[in-house]
Short mmCIF file of C-alpha atoms in Angstrom, two decimals:
data_model
loop_
_atom_site.label_atom_id
_atom_site.label_comp_id
_atom_site.label_asym_id
_atom_site.label_seq_id
_atom_site.Cartn_x
_atom_site.Cartn_y
_atom_site.Cartn_z
CA MET A 957 102.19 76.08 40.25
CA GLY A 958 101.10 79.68 39.65
CA GLN A 959 104.66 81.01 40.04
CA LYS A 960 104.95 82.61 36.60
CA GLU A 961 105.19 86.16 37.87
CA GLU A 962 107.70 85.15 40.51
CA ALA A 963 109.80 83.31 37.88
CA GLN A 964 109.78 86.36 35.65
CA GLN A 965 110.84 88.64 38.53
CA THR A 966 113.58 86.29 39.80
CA PRO A 967 117.07 87.09 38.46
CA GLY A 968 118.07 84.35 36.11
CA VAL A 969 120.89 81.93 36.68
CA LYS A 970 124.23 82.74 35.22
CA ASP A 971 124.49 79.56 33.26
CA ASP A 972 125.14 79.51 29.53
CA THR A 973 123.61 76.01 29.35
CA VAL A 974 120.21 77.58 30.04
CA SER A 975 118.27 79.54 27.48
CA ASP A 976 117.73 83.19 28.34
CA TRP A 977 113.94 82.94 28.59
CA ALA A 978 114.25 79.99 30.99
CA LYS A 979 116.90 81.40 33.31
CA GLY A 980 114.34 82.97 35.69
CA TYR A 981 112.32 79.74 35.83
CA VAL A 982 115.44 77.68 36.46
CA ALA A 983 116.57 80.08 39.21
CA LEU A 984 113.15 79.88 40.92
CA ALA A 985 113.10 76.05 40.54
CA LEU A 986 116.52 75.83 42.12
CA ASP A 987 115.44 78.18 44.88
CA LEU A 988 112.31 76.09 45.57
CA LYS A 989 114.45 72.91 45.52
CA LEU A 990 112.40 71.54 42.63
CA LEU A 991 115.59 70.97 40.67
CA SER A 992 119.28 70.93 41.50
CA ASN A 993 122.54 71.67 39.73
CA GLY A 994 124.71 68.95 38.40
CA THR A 995 127.91 67.69 39.94
CA ASP A 996 129.88 70.24 37.93
CA GLY A 997 127.94 73.10 39.56
CA THR A 998 125.93 73.98 36.45
CA PHE A 999 122.33 73.28 35.69
CA GLY A 1000 123.14 71.59 32.46
CA GLY A 1001 120.33 73.00 30.47
CA GLN A 1002 121.46 71.22 27.27
CA ALA A 1003 121.59 67.79 28.94
CA ASN A 1004 118.76 65.29 28.67
CA ALA A 1005 116.43 64.97 31.62
CA THR A 1006 116.45 61.49 33.15
CA ARG A 1007 113.37 59.80 34.47
CA ASP A 1008 114.46 60.03 38.04
CA LEU A 1009 114.95 63.85 37.76
CA LEU A 1010 111.54 64.24 36.20
CA VAL A 1011 109.96 62.15 38.96
CA THR A 1012 111.80 64.09 41.68
CA GLY A 1013 110.86 67.47 40.17
CA ALA A 1014 107.26 66.47 39.79
CA TYR A 1015 107.12 65.25 43.37
CA GLU A 1016 108.61 68.42 44.78
CA ALA A 1017 106.31 70.57 42.68
CA LYS A 1018 103.28 68.72 43.89
CA ALA A 1019 104.34 69.05 47.46
CA GLN A 1020 104.54 72.80 47.13
CA TYR A 1021 101.45 73.23 45.00
CA VAL A 1022 98.53 75.08 46.55
CA ALA A 1023 95.21 74.70 44.74
CA PRO A 1024 93.52 77.94 43.71
CA GLY A 1025 90.66 78.92 46.03
CA SER A 1026 92.01 76.89 48.90
CA THR A 1027 93.69 80.01 50.30
CA PRO A 1028 91.38 81.30 53.00
CA THR A 1029 89.87 84.63 52.32
CA PRO A 1030 90.98 86.98 55.05
CA THR A 1031 88.22 88.43 57.14
CA PRO A 1032 87.99 92.10 56.36
CA THR A 1033 88.69 94.36 59.33
CA PRO A 1034 85.48 96.24 60.05
CA THR A 1035 85.79 99.95 59.60
CA PRO A 1036 84.69 101.63 62.86
CA THR A 1037 81.81 104.00 62.53
CA PRO A 1038 83.11 107.44 63.42
CA THR A 1039 81.57 108.85 66.55
CA PRO A 1040 79.99 112.19 65.75
CA THR A 1041 81.69 115.11 67.52
CA PRO A 1042 79.20 116.48 70.04
CA THR A 1043 78.19 120.07 69.62
CA PRO A 1044 79.80 121.99 72.49
CA ILE A 1045 77.34 123.41 74.96
CA TYR A 1046 78.39 126.81 76.36
CA GLN A 1047 79.05 126.69 80.05
CA PRO A 1048 79.51 130.03 81.76
CA PRO A 1049 82.84 130.19 83.61
CA VAL A 1050 82.56 129.43 87.25
CA SER A 1051 84.38 131.98 89.33
CA THR A 1052 86.40 130.07 91.84
CA PRO A 1053 87.21 132.39 94.77
CA THR A 1054 90.87 132.70 95.52
CA PRO A 1055 91.35 131.22 98.93
CA THR A 1056 92.65 133.60 101.55
CA PRO A 1057 95.98 132.28 102.63
CA THR A 1058 95.95 131.19 106.21
CA PRO A 1059 98.61 133.15 108.04
CA THR A 1060 101.37 130.99 109.23
CA SER A 1061 101.79 131.41 112.92
CA THR A 1062 105.31 132.29 113.87
CA ALA A 1063 106.52 130.32 116.75
CA THR A 1064 107.53 132.45 119.69
CA PRO A 1065 111.26 132.02 119.99
CA THR A 1066 112.31 130.47 123.19
CA PRO A 1067 114.65 132.93 124.86
CA SER A 1068 118.06 131.54 125.23
CA SER A 1069 119.33 131.38 128.70
CA THR A 1070 121.58 134.26 129.60
CA PRO A 1071 124.92 132.93 130.64
CA THR A 1072 125.82 133.81 134.15
CA PRO A 1073 128.73 136.23 133.92
CA THR A 1074 131.83 135.16 135.65
CA PRO A 1075 132.50 137.75 138.31
CA SER A 1076 135.67 139.62 137.62
CA ASP A 1077 137.98 140.82 140.28
CA ALA A 1078 137.01 144.24 141.58
CA PRO A 1079 139.45 146.90 140.41
CA THR A 1080 142.02 147.69 143.01
CA SER A 1081 141.65 151.21 144.42
CA THR A 1082 144.85 153.18 144.76
CA PRO A 1083 144.93 155.82 147.49
CA ALA A 1084 145.97 159.21 146.17
CA PRO A 1085 149.61 160.02 146.92
CA ALA A 1086 150.24 162.87 149.31
CA ILE A 1087 151.05 166.39 148.17
CA GLU A 1088 154.51 166.85 149.60
CA ASN A 1089 156.08 169.88 151.26
CA VAL A 1090 152.84 171.83 151.57
CA ASP A 1091 151.27 173.53 154.58
CA ALA A 1092 148.97 176.39 155.51
CA GLU A 1093 149.97 179.80 156.81
CA ALA A 1094 148.18 182.87 158.11
CA GLY A 1095 146.23 184.79 155.49
CA THR A 1096 146.31 188.50 154.75
CA VAL A 1097 142.91 189.07 156.35
CA ALA A 1098 142.12 188.39 160.00
CA TYR A 1099 140.81 184.88 160.72
CA THR A 1100 141.93 183.50 157.38
CA THR A 1101 144.54 180.99 156.26
CA ARG A 1102 146.15 180.27 152.89
CA ILE A 1103 148.14 177.58 151.08
CA PHE A 1104 150.92 177.95 148.55
CA TYR A 1105 151.28 175.07 146.09
CA THR A 1106 151.71 174.92 142.31
CA PRO A 1107 150.03 171.89 140.68
CA ASP A 1108 151.48 170.03 137.71
CA ALA A 1109 150.62 171.18 134.19
CA GLY A 1110 147.08 170.14 133.31
CA ASN A 1111 146.02 169.98 136.95
CA VAL A 1112 144.22 172.46 139.23
CA LEU A 1113 143.55 172.77 142.96
CA ARG A 1114 140.35 172.27 144.93
CA ILE A 1115 139.79 172.55 148.69
CA LYS A 1116 137.27 171.55 151.31
CA THR A 1117 137.15 172.60 154.99
CA GLN A 1118 135.68 170.47 157.78
CA ALA A 1119 136.08 169.92 161.51
CA ASP A 1120 137.30 166.31 161.28
CA ALA A 1121 140.18 164.60 159.52
CA PHE A 1122 139.65 163.50 155.89
CA SER A 1123 139.68 159.99 154.48
CA VAL A 1124 142.29 159.77 151.76
CA PRO A 1125 140.52 159.64 148.36
CA ASN A 1126 141.53 157.23 145.63
CA VAL A 1127 143.32 158.16 142.46
CA GLY A 1128 140.67 158.95 139.85
CA ASP A 1129 137.88 159.86 142.30
CA ASP A 1130 135.78 162.80 141.13
CA ALA A 1131 136.36 165.69 143.52
CA SER A 1132 134.47 168.31 141.52
CA GLY A 1133 131.23 167.92 143.48
CA LEU A 1134 132.63 167.90 147.00
CA SER A 1135 135.08 170.77 146.95
CA GLU A 1136 135.62 174.30 145.65
CA ALA A 1137 138.18 175.67 143.21
CA TYR A 1138 141.24 177.22 144.79
CA GLN A 1139 144.04 179.51 143.61
CA SER A 1140 147.40 179.09 145.31
CA GLY A 1141 147.97 181.83 147.93
CA SER A 1142 144.32 182.93 148.16
CA ASN A 1143 142.82 183.59 151.60
CA ILE A 1144 140.59 180.84 153.02
CA ALA A 1145 138.04 182.42 155.36
CA ASN A 1146 135.77 181.11 158.10
CA VAL A 1147 138.33 178.79 159.65
CA GLU A 1148 139.11 177.99 163.27
CA VAL A 1149 141.88 176.28 165.18
CA GLY A 1150 141.48 172.50 164.82
CA ASP A 1151 139.79 172.64 161.42
CA HIS A 1152 141.06 170.43 158.58
CA ILE A 1153 141.55 171.60 155.00
CA GLY A 1154 141.51 168.94 152.29
CA LEU A 1155 143.75 170.05 149.42
CA TYR A 1156 143.02 168.17 146.17
CA GLU A 1157 145.19 168.26 143.07
CA VAL A 1158 142.85 167.17 140.27
CA ASN A 1159 142.77 166.84 136.51
CA ALA A 1160 141.66 170.19 135.09
CA VAL A 1161 139.22 168.54 132.64
CA THR A 1162 137.74 165.57 134.49
CA GLY A 1163 138.15 166.62 138.13
CA ALA A 1164 139.76 163.24 138.88
CA VAL A 1165 141.98 163.19 141.95
CA VAL A 1166 145.72 163.05 141.28
CA ARG A 1167 147.16 163.92 144.72
CA PHE A 1168 145.74 164.86 148.10
CA SER A 1169 146.78 166.34 151.44
CA ASP A 1170 144.94 166.85 154.75
CA ILE A 1171 146.16 169.99 156.55
CA GLU A 1172 145.18 170.56 160.18
CA LEU A 1173 145.06 174.19 161.33
CA ASN A 1174 146.58 175.50 164.52
CA GLY A 1175 146.80 179.04 165.90
CA THR A 1176 149.89 179.95 163.90
CA LYS A 1177 148.23 179.09 160.59
CA ILE A 1178 145.27 181.45 161.06
CA ALA A 1179 145.65 185.22 160.81
CA VAL A 1180 144.63 187.20 163.85
CA GLU A 1181 143.30 190.70 164.10
CA PRO A 1182 145.93 193.37 164.80
CA PRO A 1183 145.56 195.47 167.96
CA TYR A 1184 143.41 198.57 167.79
CA LEU A 1185 144.64 202.12 167.85
CA THR A 1186 143.95 203.75 171.21
CA VAL A 1187 142.03 206.94 171.96
CA GLY A 1188 145.29 208.78 172.37
CA ASP A 1189 146.51 207.69 168.92
CA ILE A 1190 143.73 209.26 166.90
CA GLY A 1191 141.78 212.53 167.01
CA ASP A 1192 138.45 213.48 165.47
CA PHE A 1193 137.11 214.13 161.94
CA GLU A 1194 136.65 217.63 160.55
CA LEU A 1195 135.62 219.00 157.17
CA GLY A 1196 138.44 219.05 154.68
CA SER A 1197 139.78 221.87 152.56
CA GLN A 1198 137.60 220.82 149.62
CA ALA A 1199 133.85 220.27 149.40
CA GLY A 1200 132.87 216.65 149.93
CA THR A 1201 135.95 215.89 151.99
CA ILE A 1202 136.87 215.29 155.61
CA ARG A 1203 140.17 214.93 157.47
CA PHE A 1204 141.59 213.91 160.85
CA THR A 1205 142.28 216.64 163.38
CA GLY A 1206 145.28 214.88 164.85
CA LEU A 1207 147.15 211.53 164.77
CA LEU A 1208 149.91 210.08 166.97
CA LEU A 1209 151.93 207.08 165.78
CA PRO A 1210 152.05 204.20 168.28
CA SER A 1211 155.27 202.49 169.26
CA GLY A 1212 156.84 200.43 166.48
CA ALA A 1213 154.96 202.24 163.69
CA THR A 1214 156.65 204.62 161.24
CA LYS A 1215 153.80 205.80 159.00
CA TRP A 1216 150.08 206.07 158.50
CA MET A 1217 148.08 204.34 155.74
CA ILE A 1218 144.40 204.59 154.90
CA LEU A 1219 141.77 202.68 152.90
CA SER A 1220 138.17 203.83 152.25
CA GLY A 1221 135.05 202.60 150.46
CA SER A 1222 131.26 202.52 150.42
CA ALA A 1223 131.02 199.03 152.01
CA PRO A 1224 132.60 197.56 155.15
CA LEU A 1225 136.21 196.57 154.54
CA ASP A 1226 137.99 193.35 155.42
CA MET A 1227 139.75 193.29 158.72
CA PRO A 1228 143.49 193.11 157.99
CA ALA A 1229 145.66 190.45 159.58
CA ALA A 1230 148.24 191.31 162.17
CA GLY A 1231 151.65 191.69 160.56
CA SER A 1232 150.21 191.61 157.04
CA ILE A 1233 151.04 194.14 154.34
CA PHE A 1234 148.30 196.74 154.41
CA ASP A 1235 146.59 197.24 151.06
CA GLY A 1236 146.05 201.01 151.31
CA GLN A 1237 147.68 204.33 150.46
CA ALA A 1238 149.90 206.61 152.48
CA TYR A 1239 148.16 209.22 154.64
CA THR A 1240 150.30 212.29 155.29
CA LYS A 1241 150.28 215.69 157.00
CA ASP A 1242 150.98 218.99 155.23
CA GLU A 1243 153.66 220.46 157.43
CA THR A 1244 153.14 223.91 155.91
CA THR A 1245 149.51 224.15 156.99
CA ASN A 1246 149.85 221.60 159.79
CA THR A 1247 146.75 219.79 158.50
CA TRP A 1248 146.15 216.20 157.45
CA ALA A 1249 145.21 215.20 153.90
CA ASP A 1250 141.60 215.37 152.73
CA ILE A 1251 139.51 212.16 152.49
CA GLU A 1252 136.58 212.04 150.05
CA TYR A 1253 133.30 210.83 151.52
CA PHE A 1254 130.08 209.49 149.99
CA ALA A 1255 127.17 211.94 150.16
CA ASN A 1256 124.06 210.82 152.03
CA ALA A 1257 125.72 207.52 152.98
CA TYR A 1258 128.32 205.93 155.18
CA THR A 1259 131.97 206.14 154.20
CA HIS A 1260 133.92 203.17 155.60
CA ILE A 1261 137.53 203.90 156.51
CA VAL A 1262 140.36 201.72 157.82
CA LEU A 1263 143.28 203.66 159.32
CA ALA A 1264 146.47 201.67 159.91
CA ALA A 1265 149.77 202.49 161.62
CA THR A 1266 152.47 200.43 159.82
CA ASP A 1267 156.21 199.90 159.66
CA ASP A 1268 158.35 200.96 156.71
CA ASP A 1269 157.34 197.81 154.75
CA GLY A 1270 153.66 198.56 155.22
CA ARG A 1271 153.03 195.81 157.78
CA ILE A 1272 150.26 196.67 160.22
CA ILE A 1273 151.20 197.51 163.80
CA ARG A 1274 147.81 198.84 164.89
CA TYR A 1275 144.64 199.77 163.07
CA LYS A 1276 141.09 201.07 163.48
CA PRO A 1277 137.94 200.61 161.36
CA LEU A 1278 135.83 203.80 161.18
CA ALA A 1279 132.61 204.99 159.54
CA TYR A 1280 131.68 208.58 158.63
CA LYS A 1281 127.98 209.41 158.16
CA ASP A 1282 126.79 212.24 155.92
CA PRO A 1283 125.11 214.45 157.02
CA PRO A 1284 126.92 214.40 160.39
CA ARG A 1285 125.03 214.01 163.66
CA GLY A 1286 126.29 216.60 166.15
CA PHE A 1287 129.92 217.33 166.67
CA LYS A 1288 131.25 213.78 166.25
CA ARG A 1289 131.39 212.93 162.57
CA PHE A 1290 132.52 209.27 162.78
CA LYS A 1291 131.43 206.14 164.57
CA TRP A 1292 134.18 204.80 166.80
CA PRO A 1293 133.56 201.31 168.23
CA GLY A 1294 133.19 201.67 172.00
CA TRP A 1295 132.93 205.44 171.81
CA SER A 1296 129.77 207.51 172.14
CA ASN A 1297 128.78 209.95 169.42
#
């Protein structure tokens, strides 16, 4: 059957009844079902072969026998002819231009609708409270008035004068642009009966109104000019005892006056108010020489002099403004209003 090599390579049966050289053949025969073990499980290699076993073994062997040469020769797989590797042909590199990126258009943002603000209530304006217990009085100069009031710490005063009554400002209004700074007790000039003075107490830093008062002026609140000295009250000028000086030749105190006072300067002097304290110095007579005190004058100019007859406290009873001109013109050496030189 051509199974010699297979029989030699097959592990032999483990059966002591079989000769060692035949164990491989017996194992292969059993495997191919050509023979079979006995009923006791052994091959029984020492037992005699019966005719029926020989016939059965021969039949099985024939059935499995394949004649030599009948096995088809396998068709050899053709070996593919290798394709020759083509010789590479040099191709110069093609420069591919880098495309210019197309700018992406930015969409114009749609403006969001502005919400309509809800109107808020307008702030409530608070009228400035009145400055209490304040009024005007006659000033120290004729045709002036003045006000005495001390503002709170951090505040200052401002005033404005007009012919009509004021509208009350609101707390916090800026009064710095419509009024002028004022010091308590200072004279307020250029006023007339019927005028109104707006007195503002404001914040010293911001000018915001804190308090306000409208003061209407009447005749008692404006200083008037005192009466003049008469011709019989005052004499003439004469040269003094010292160079550059002059003096009065004679003076007679009017009724109610107790002393003379004098004030001089290079410019016209303010007209004092009736009953005010005169801001001058005492003018006296030397009883030994029976002459009045010397008065210095300005060379080559006018010397302005105010002579006042006052009471013991210095309040003006009568007065007279005078002007002495150097060099003198003729005998008269001063200009007396209403008098000829």
